[in-house]
Coordinates of C-alpha atoms in Angstrom, one line a residue:
M105 CA 1.7 66.6 7.8
L106 CA 2.6 66.1 3.9
V107 CA 5.4 63.6 5.5
I108 CA 3.3 61.6 7.4
K109 CA 0.2 61.6 4.8
K110 CA 2.7 60.3 2.3
L111 CA 4.6 57.7 4.9
K112 CA 0.6 56.3 5.3
E113 CA 0.4 56.5 1.6
K114 CA 4.0 54.3 1.4
L115 CA 3.0 51.6 4.0
T116 CA -0.7 51.6 2.5
L117 CA 1.0 50.6 -0.5
R118 CA 3.9 47.8 1.0
V119 CA 0.8 46.6 2.8
C120 CA -1.4 45.9 -0.5
A121 CA 1.8 44.1 -2.2
V122 CA 2.1 42.3 0.5
M123 CA -1.3 40.9 0.0
V124 CA -1.3 40.5 -3.5
L125 CA 1.8 38.2 -3.0
L126 CA -0.1 36.2 -0.3
V127 CA -3.2 35.8 -2.7
S128 CA -1.3 34.8 -5.4
F129 CA 1.4 32.4 -3.8
T130 CA -2.1 30.7 -2.2
A131 CA -3.8 30.7 -5.6
I132 CA -0.7 28.6 -7.1
A133 CA -0.8 26.1 -4.1
K134 CA -3.9 25.7 -4.1
A135 CA -4.1 25.0 -8.0
Q136 CA -1.7 22.3 -8.1
T137 CA -3.0 18.4 -6.7
V138 CA -1.1 15.4 -7.6
A139 CA -1.7 12.3 -5.5
P140 CA -0.5 11.3 -2.1
F141 CA 2.2 8.3 -1.9
K142 CA 0.6 5.4 -0.5
N143 CA 1.3 2.4 1.1
G144 CA 4.2 0.5 -0.4
D145 CA 5.5 3.0 -2.7
R146 CA 9.0 3.7 -3.6
V147 CA 9.7 7.3 -4.3
A148 CA 12.4 8.4 -5.9
F149 CA 13.8 12.1 -5.8
V150 CA 15.7 13.2 -8.9
G151 CA 17.3 16.5 -9.2
N152 CA 20.6 18.4 -8.6
S153 CA 22.5 19.3 -5.3
I154 CA 19.3 20.9 -4.0
T155 CA 17.9 17.4 -3.6
D156 CA 21.2 16.1 -3.0
G157 CA 22.2 17.9 0.0
G158 CA 18.9 19.1 1.1
H159 CA 16.3 18.4 3.5
Y160 CA 12.6 18.6 1.9
H161 CA 12.6 15.1 1.0
S162 CA 13.8 13.9 4.1
Y163 CA 10.9 16.2 6.1
I164 CA 8.2 14.6 3.6
W165 CA 9.3 11.5 4.9
L166 CA 9.0 12.6 8.6
Y167 CA 5.3 13.6 8.1
Y168 CA 4.1 10.4 6.6
M169 CA 6.2 8.2 9.2
T170 CA 4.5 10.5 12.0
R171 CA 1.0 10.9 10.5
F172 CA -0.1 7.4 8.7
P173 CA 2.3 5.5 11.2
D174 CA 1.2 2.5 9.8
M175 CA 1.8 3.1 5.6
R176 CA 5.3 2.1 4.9
V177 CA 6.6 4.1 2.1
T178 CA 10.3 4.4 0.8
F179 CA 12.1 7.5 -0.4
F180 CA 15.3 7.6 -2.2
N181 CA 17.4 10.7 -2.5
A182 CA 18.3 10.8 -6.2
G183 CA 20.1 14.1 -6.7
I184 CA 23.8 14.8 -7.7
G185 CA 24.9 18.1 -7.5
G186 CA 25.7 19.7 -10.3
D187 CA 23.3 17.9 -12.6
I188 CA 22.0 19.3 -15.2
A189 CA 19.3 17.7 -17.7
K190 CA 22.0 15.9 -19.6
Q191 CA 23.5 14.3 -16.7
I192 CA 20.5 13.5 -15.2
A193 CA 19.3 11.3 -18.4
R194 CA 22.6 9.7 -18.5
R195 CA 22.3 8.2 -14.9
F196 CA 19.1 7.4 -15.3
D197 CA 18.7 3.6 -15.7
D198 CA 21.6 2.6 -13.2
D199 CA 20.7 5.7 -10.6
V200 CA 17.1 6.2 -10.7
L201 CA 15.3 3.1 -12.4
N202 CA 17.7 0.3 -10.9
R203 CA 15.6 1.0 -7.7
N204 CA 12.1 0.1 -9.0
P205 CA 10.4 3.3 -7.8
T206 CA 6.7 3.3 -7.7
V207 CA 6.9 7.4 -8.1
V208 CA 9.3 9.2 -9.3
T209 CA 9.9 13.1 -9.2
V210 CA 12.0 15.1 -11.7
T211 CA 13.6 18.3 -11.1
W212 CA 15.9 20.3 -13.3
G213 CA 16.8 23.9 -14.1
M214 CA 19.3 25.1 -11.6
N215 CA 22.3 24.6 -13.1
D216 CA 20.9 24.4 -17.2
T217 CA 20.2 28.1 -16.5
G218 CA 24.0 28.8 -16.6
Y219 CA 26.0 31.3 -14.2
M220 CA 29.1 33.2 -15.2
E221 CA 28.0 33.4 -18.9
W222 CA 25.1 35.8 -16.8
F223 CA 27.8 38.2 -17.0
A224 CA 28.4 38.1 -21.1
D225 CA 26.8 40.2 -23.5
N226 CA 25.7 37.2 -25.6
A227 CA 23.7 35.9 -22.1
Q228 CA 20.4 35.5 -23.6
E229 CA 21.5 33.7 -26.6
T230 CA 24.2 31.1 -25.0
F231 CA 21.1 30.3 -22.7
R232 CA 18.4 29.4 -25.5
K233 CA 21.1 27.1 -26.7
R234 CA 21.5 25.8 -23.7
L235 CA 17.6 25.7 -23.3
D236 CA 17.7 23.4 -26.4
T237 CA 20.2 21.2 -25.1
S238 CA 18.5 20.7 -21.9
I239 CA 15.2 19.9 -23.5
K240 CA 16.8 17.5 -25.5
Y241 CA 18.1 15.4 -23.2
Y242 CA 14.9 15.9 -20.9
H243 CA 12.7 14.6 -23.6
I244 CA 15.0 11.2 -23.4
I245 CA 14.3 11.2 -19.2
E246 CA 10.7 11.5 -20.7
E247 CA 10.8 8.6 -22.9
K248 CA 12.3 6.3 -20.4
L249 CA 9.1 7.3 -18.2
K250 CA 7.0 7.1 -21.0
R251 CA 7.7 3.3 -21.2
L252 CA 6.6 2.8 -17.5
P253 CA 2.6 2.9 -17.2
N254 CA 2.6 1.6 -13.7
V255 CA 5.0 4.6 -12.3
K256 CA 3.6 7.8 -11.3
K257 CA 5.2 10.8 -12.5
V258 CA 5.3 14.2 -11.1
L259 CA 7.5 17.1 -12.6
V260 CA 8.7 19.6 -10.1
A261 CA 9.6 23.0 -10.9
S262 CA 13.1 24.4 -9.0
S263 CA 13.1 26.4 -6.1
P264 CA 14.0 29.9 -7.1
Y265 CA 17.1 31.6 -8.1
D266 CA 17.1 35.1 -6.1
E267 CA 18.0 38.3 -7.6
T268 CA 16.5 40.5 -5.3
T269 CA 17.8 39.3 -1.9
T270 CA 20.9 41.7 -0.2
S271 CA 21.4 38.6 2.2
A272 CA 24.4 37.3 -0.6
P273 CA 26.5 40.1 -2.4
N274 CA 28.1 37.6 -4.5
N275 CA 26.4 35.3 -7.3
L276 CA 24.3 37.7 -8.5
Y277 CA 23.6 36.5 -12.1
K278 CA 20.8 38.7 -13.2
G279 CA 18.4 37.4 -15.8
K280 CA 18.6 34.0 -14.3
S281 CA 15.4 33.6 -12.2
A282 CA 13.0 34.6 -15.5
A283 CA 15.2 31.9 -17.1
L284 CA 14.5 29.5 -14.9
L285 CA 10.7 30.5 -14.4
Q286 CA 10.7 29.7 -18.6
I287 CA 12.0 26.0 -18.0
A288 CA 9.5 26.1 -15.1
E289 CA 7.0 26.8 -17.6
F290 CA 7.9 24.4 -19.9
Q291 CA 8.0 21.9 -17.4
E292 CA 4.5 22.7 -16.2
A293 CA 3.2 22.6 -20.2
A294 CA 5.3 18.8 -20.5
A295 CA 3.2 17.8 -17.4
K296 CA 0.2 19.0 -18.4
K297 CA 0.6 17.5 -22.2
N298 CA 1.7 13.7 -20.9
Q299 CA -0.7 14.3 -17.6
W300 CA 1.3 13.9 -15.0
G301 CA 1.3 15.6 -12.2
F302 CA 3.2 19.2 -11.6
I303 CA 4.4 20.9 -8.6
D304 CA 5.5 24.5 -8.7
L305 CA 8.1 25.2 -6.4
N306 CA 9.4 28.3 -8.0
R307 CA 6.2 31.1 -8.2
P308 CA 5.2 30.1 -4.8
M309 CA 8.7 30.4 -2.8
T310 CA 9.1 33.4 -4.9
A311 CA 6.5 35.0 -3.9
I312 CA 7.5 34.7 -0.3
N313 CA 10.8 36.0 -1.0
K314 CA 9.5 39.3 -2.4
Q315 CA 7.1 39.1 0.4
G316 CA 9.8 39.1 3.3
Q317 CA 12.0 41.6 1.2
A318 CA 9.1 44.4 1.4
T319 CA 10.2 44.6 4.8
D320 CA 13.5 43.0 5.3
P321 CA 15.6 43.2 1.6
A322 CA 17.6 41.0 3.5
F323 CA 15.4 38.3 3.4
S324 CA 15.8 35.2 1.2
L325 CA 14.5 31.2 1.3
T326 CA 18.0 30.9 -0.2
P327 CA 19.8 33.2 1.9
N328 CA 23.6 31.7 1.6
D329 CA 24.2 32.0 -2.0
R330 CA 20.9 33.2 -3.7
I331 CA 20.4 28.9 -5.2
H332 CA 20.3 26.8 -2.3
P333 CA 17.5 26.8 -0.1
D334 CA 18.4 27.1 3.8
N335 CA 16.4 24.4 6.4
D336 CA 13.8 26.3 6.6
G337 CA 13.6 26.6 2.4
H338 CA 13.4 23.1 2.2
M339 CA 10.6 23.4 4.9
V340 CA 8.8 25.1 2.6
M341 CA 9.4 22.8 -0.5
A342 CA 8.6 19.9 2.0
Y343 CA 4.9 22.3 2.9
L344 CA 4.4 23.0 -0.7
I345 CA 4.7 19.1 -2.1
L346 CA 2.3 18.1 0.6
K347 CA -0.1 20.9 0.0
A348 CA -0.2 19.7 -3.6
Q349 CA -0.9 16.5 -2.6
G350 CA -4.0 17.9 -0.7
L351 CA -2.9 16.8 2.8
A352 CA -4.0 20.3 4.3
N353 CA -6.4 19.8 7.2
N354 CA -6.0 16.4 7.5
S355 CA -5.2 16.4 11.3
V356 CA -3.4 14.6 14.1
A357 CA -6.4 14.1 16.1
N358 CA -8.9 16.3 17.0
V359 CA -11.0 15.7 20.6
Q360 CA -13.5 17.2 22.1
I361 CA -15.4 16.5 25.3
E362 CA -18.9 17.8 27.2
A363 CA -17.7 17.5 30.7
G364 CA -21.2 18.4 32.1
S365 CA -22.9 15.1 30.1
Q366 CA -18.6 13.3 30.3
K367 CA -19.9 12.8 26.7
V368 CA -17.1 12.1 24.0
V369 CA -18.6 14.5 21.6
K370 CA -15.9 14.1 18.8
A371 CA -12.9 12.0 18.3
E372 CA -11.5 12.6 15.0
N373 CA -8.2 10.3 14.0
A374 CA -8.5 9.4 18.1
V375 CA -10.0 7.0 20.3
V376 CA -11.2 8.4 23.6
N377 CA -12.8 6.0 26.3
K378 CA -12.8 5.6 30.5
L379 CA -14.1 8.7 30.8
S380 CA -14.5 10.2 34.2
R381 CA -14.9 13.2 36.2
T382 CA -14.9 14.2 40.0
T383 CA -15.4 17.4 41.3
N384 CA -12.2 18.4 40.4
D385 CA -10.7 16.2 37.7
I386 CA -11.2 15.0 34.3
T387 CA -9.3 11.5 33.5
F388 CA -9.5 9.8 30.1
N389 CA -7.7 7.4 27.9
Y390 CA -6.7 8.7 24.6
L391 CA -5.0 7.1 21.5
A392 CA -4.3 9.5 18.9
K393 CA -3.7 7.4 15.6
A394 CA -0.8 9.9 14.5
L395 CA 1.8 11.7 15.8
P396 CA 2.4 15.4 16.0
Y397 CA 4.7 16.6 13.6
P398 CA 8.4 17.6 15.3
L399 CA 10.0 20.8 13.6
D400 CA 13.6 20.6 14.4
T401 CA 15.2 23.8 16.1
V402 CA 18.7 22.4 15.1
V403 CA 20.5 23.8 12.1
R404 CA 21.8 21.0 10.3
G405 CA 23.7 20.6 7.1
W406 CA 27.0 22.1 5.8
G407 CA 26.6 25.6 4.8
N408 CA 23.6 26.4 6.6
H409 CA 22.7 28.6 9.1
R410 CA 18.5 28.2 9.5
R411 CA 16.6 25.9 11.8
Q412 CA 13.8 23.6 9.9
A413 CA 11.3 25.4 12.5
D414 CA 12.2 28.8 11.5
A415 CA 9.7 27.9 8.2
L416 CA 6.4 29.0 10.5
K417 CA 7.7 32.5 10.1
V418 CA 6.6 32.6 6.4
I419 CA 4.0 29.3 5.8
P420 CA 0.6 28.4 7.9
F421 CA 2.2 24.8 8.7
I422 CA 1.1 24.5 12.0
K423 CA -2.8 25.6 11.3
E424 CA -2.8 23.1 8.3
F425 CA -0.4 20.6 8.7
N426 CA -0.4 19.5 12.8
Q427 CA -3.2 20.4 14.9
E428 CA -3.5 17.9 17.6
V429 CA -6.6 19.5 19.2
L430 CA -8.3 19.0 22.5
A431 CA -11.4 20.8 23.5
V432 CA -13.3 20.0 27.2
K433 CA -16.5 22.3 27.4
G434 CA -18.9 22.7 30.0
L435 CA -16.1 23.3 32.5
A436 CA -16.2 25.3 36.1
S437 CA -14.3 28.5 35.8
G438 CA -11.0 28.7 36.9
K439 CA -7.6 27.4 35.8
Y440 CA -6.9 24.1 35.0
S441 CA -3.5 21.8 35.1
L442 CA -3.1 19.4 32.2
Q443 CA -1.2 16.0 32.6
I444 CA -0.1 13.6 30.0
D445 CA 1.0 10.1 31.5
G446 CA 1.6 11.8 34.8
Q447 CA 3.7 15.0 33.2
A448 CA 2.7 18.5 33.8
I449 CA 2.1 19.7 30.2
G450 CA 0.3 23.1 31.2
N451 CA -1.8 25.3 32.7
W452 CA -5.3 26.3 30.8
S453 CA -8.1 28.4 31.6
A454 CA -11.7 26.9 31.1
D455 CA -12.1 29.2 28.5
D456 CA -9.1 28.2 26.6
L457 CA -9.7 24.7 27.1
A458 CA -13.8 25.2 25.6
K459 CA -11.9 26.8 22.8
G460 CA -10.0 24.1 22.1
I461 CA -5.6 23.8 22.6
N462 CA -3.3 22.6 20.2
L463 CA -1.2 19.6 21.9
A464 CA 1.4 19.3 19.0
E465 CA 2.5 23.0 20.1
Q466 CA 3.4 21.0 22.9
T467 CA 6.7 20.1 22.9
N468 CA 6.8 18.7 26.4
T469 CA 3.8 15.9 25.8
P470 CA 4.6 12.4 25.6
Q471 CA 3.4 12.2 22.2
Y472 CA 5.8 14.8 20.7
Q473 CA 8.9 13.6 22.5
Q474 CA 8.0 9.9 20.8
A475 CA 7.8 11.8 17.9
L476 CA 10.9 13.6 18.1
Q477 CA 13.0 10.3 18.8
V478 CA 11.4 9.5 14.9
M479 CA 12.6 12.9 13.8
A480 CA 16.3 11.8 15.4
L481 CA 16.5 8.5 13.8
N482 CA 15.2 9.6 10.4
E483 CA 18.2 12.6 11.0
E484 CA 20.6 9.7 11.1
R485 CA 19.1 7.7 8.4
W486 CA 19.8 11.1 6.1
E487 CA 23.2 11.5 7.2
I488 CA 23.9 7.9 5.9
E489 CA 22.3 8.4 2.4
R490 CA 24.0 11.7 1.9
R491 CA 27.0 9.3 2.1
F492 CA 25.7 7.0 -0.9
R493 CA 24.7 10.6 -2.7
N494 CA 28.8 11.3 -2.2
H495 CA 29.6 8.4 -3.8
A496 CA 26.9 8.2 -6.5
F497 CA 28.6 12.3 -7.2
I498 CA 32.4 10.4 -7.8
E499 CA 30.7 7.2 -9.8
F500 CA 28.8 9.5 -12.5
N501 CA 30.8 12.8 -12.7
V502 CA 34.4 10.8 -12.9
L503 CA 34.5 7.1 -13.1
F504 CA 30.9 6.6 -15.5
D505 CA 32.4 7.8 -18.7
R506 CA 35.5 6.3 -18.4
G507 CA 34.6 2.9 -18.3
L508 CA 35.3 2.4 -14.0
Y509 CA 31.4 2.7 -13.1
N510 CA 31.2 0.2 -9.3
A511 CA 34.8 -0.6 -10.6
D512 CA 35.9 -0.8 -6.5
N513 CA 39.4 -1.3 -8.0
A514 CA 42.7 0.5 -7.6
V515 CA 42.5 2.1 -10.9
A516 CA 39.2 4.0 -10.0
M517 CA 40.9 5.3 -6.8
D518 CA 43.5 6.3 -8.7
T519 CA 41.3 8.5 -11.0
V520 CA 39.8 9.8 -8.8
N521 CA 42.7 10.9 -6.7
A522 CA 44.1 12.6 -10.6
V523 CA 40.8 13.8 -11.6
A524 CA 40.5 15.9 -8.1
K525 CA 44.0 17.5 -8.5
R526 CA 42.2 19.4 -11.0
E527 CA 38.2 19.8 -10.4
I528 CA 37.4 20.8 -6.8
F529 CA 34.4 19.4 -6.3
V530 CA 36.3 16.2 -7.1
A531 CA 38.6 17.0 -3.9
G532 CA 35.2 17.4 -1.8
N533 CA 33.6 14.0 -3.1
K534 CA 36.9 12.1 -2.6
S535 CA 36.6 12.2 0.9
T536 CA 33.9 9.9 1.2
Y537 CA 34.7 8.0 -1.9
L538 CA 38.1 6.7 0.3
T539 CA 35.7 4.5 2.1
S540 CA 32.7 4.2 0.0
Q541 CA 34.9 2.9 -2.7
Y542 CA 34.5 -0.9 -1.0
K543 CA 31.4 -2.5 -1.3
S544 CA 31.4 -4.1 1.9
V545 CA 31.5 -0.6 3.4
R546 CA 28.4 0.4 1.5
Q547 CA 26.5 -3.1 2.1
A548 CA 27.4 -2.0 5.8
W549 CA 25.7 1.5 5.5
Q550 CA 22.5 0.6 3.8
M551 CA 22.2 -2.4 6.9
E552 CA 22.5 1.2 8.8
M553 CA 20.3 2.5 7.0
D554 CA 17.7 -0.7 7.1
L555 CA 18.3 -1.0 11.1
L556 CA 17.0 2.8 11.0
L557 CA 13.8 2.6 9.3
A558 CA 12.9 -0.5 11.2
Q559 CA 13.4 1.6 14.2
I560 CA 11.3 4.3 13.2
Y561 CA 8.2 2.1 12.1
K562 CA 8.5 0.6 15.5
L563 CA 8.7 3.7 17.4
N564 CA 6.2 5.3 15.3
K565 CA 3.1 4.0 16.7
P566 CA 0.8 6.1 18.8
V567 CA 0.1 4.4 22.2
V568 CA -3.1 5.1 24.7
R569 CA -2.1 8.0 27.4
Q570 CA -3.7 8.8 30.3
V571 CA -4.9 12.1 30.2
N572 CA -6.0 14.2 33.5
L573 CA -7.7 17.3 33.9
T574 CA -7.2 19.0 37.3
R575 CA -8.8 22.0 38.5
L576 CA -6.6 24.5 40.5

């Protein structure tokens, strides 16, 4: 009995700890508010490899593509792997401001907090020196942004370094997570001082990690190397940024029909007409003004093992961001078959239909299939943009300081070949540069991206669907 009592006490403490983490995570997320993007915005996401090779900005863009189909925004990946604040400051004019952004988000810190230095006895002293240097170059970035009053600025505290997971046996730099949090606190203060936007990814994601590790020590949003979020981690980042923009509870559509009186009681973000009823059928035309958000079930990106959809295990994205509700009240009891455009979607009871079903969870609806096509096109765009970022890595890490920036000549290629022999990351990006060194190739890539975007903003327009409910 004593053993059982102790086990119950342990379980109670663990549940309480998880609840505290959930409350703190929710409070942090709710405390942030930055303006959502508007029609015509050109948004530059500035950062390091987490931005460079990551998906969070692409997932956010997909939300805007599907939720606001008549709003045209443009996103730019302006991340480069390995960058610290000094390197971001150096390339800021050429790689960021030359794109004429209307919104700039800036994140730095993961590389600024160092790596192998944490094994040394003087790790804290080394970090303080590194931080002083990074802050110095951050202020250079800050001054550049201050000179642009019409550009909205958002500082984003980096996703966390996970010291506590058991999923990655290597890369354990004790003290790095606390150092990264210190930078997050500096960024928050800097944003407040300048009256800029601020979004904290560090503390909410840390809370999710600790919540998961309470029952599974190997859980992590950065399971592969403690540093880089997997696809589910990037979806968590996208969720936090969208939430900070105040977009939670912005439904795809919310329709309520009273079967007895044949009336449309509610049509939120939707148009419902031509409603008719027979003894066993209800038919109507339905035009949602948005598409459901399609969650990817394929692992994307080098080194990743998880899917975007896996994020649903740790964030309430469906509840807060993906509600396409259809409620039909006053039906005779029994089971009903739902068809959209003649396609069978599923069967529900009259009670379930009265409560409302979320069509966004039905991946076989015509509108969800339409959204999946938008997602596929967006992934193709992301793949091409990655080539541009590999090219940018070479330009700014090899050629820029050697006076060969945008040289596009044999001397530049010879320089890349020589440096690649002794620097592994240059070697890894060289294969792209073998092609991207030619301006004509880069222009063709850009035309491909423009074509994909034109197709996306043509395909993302909702269409009228015919809905039929038949009593079985």
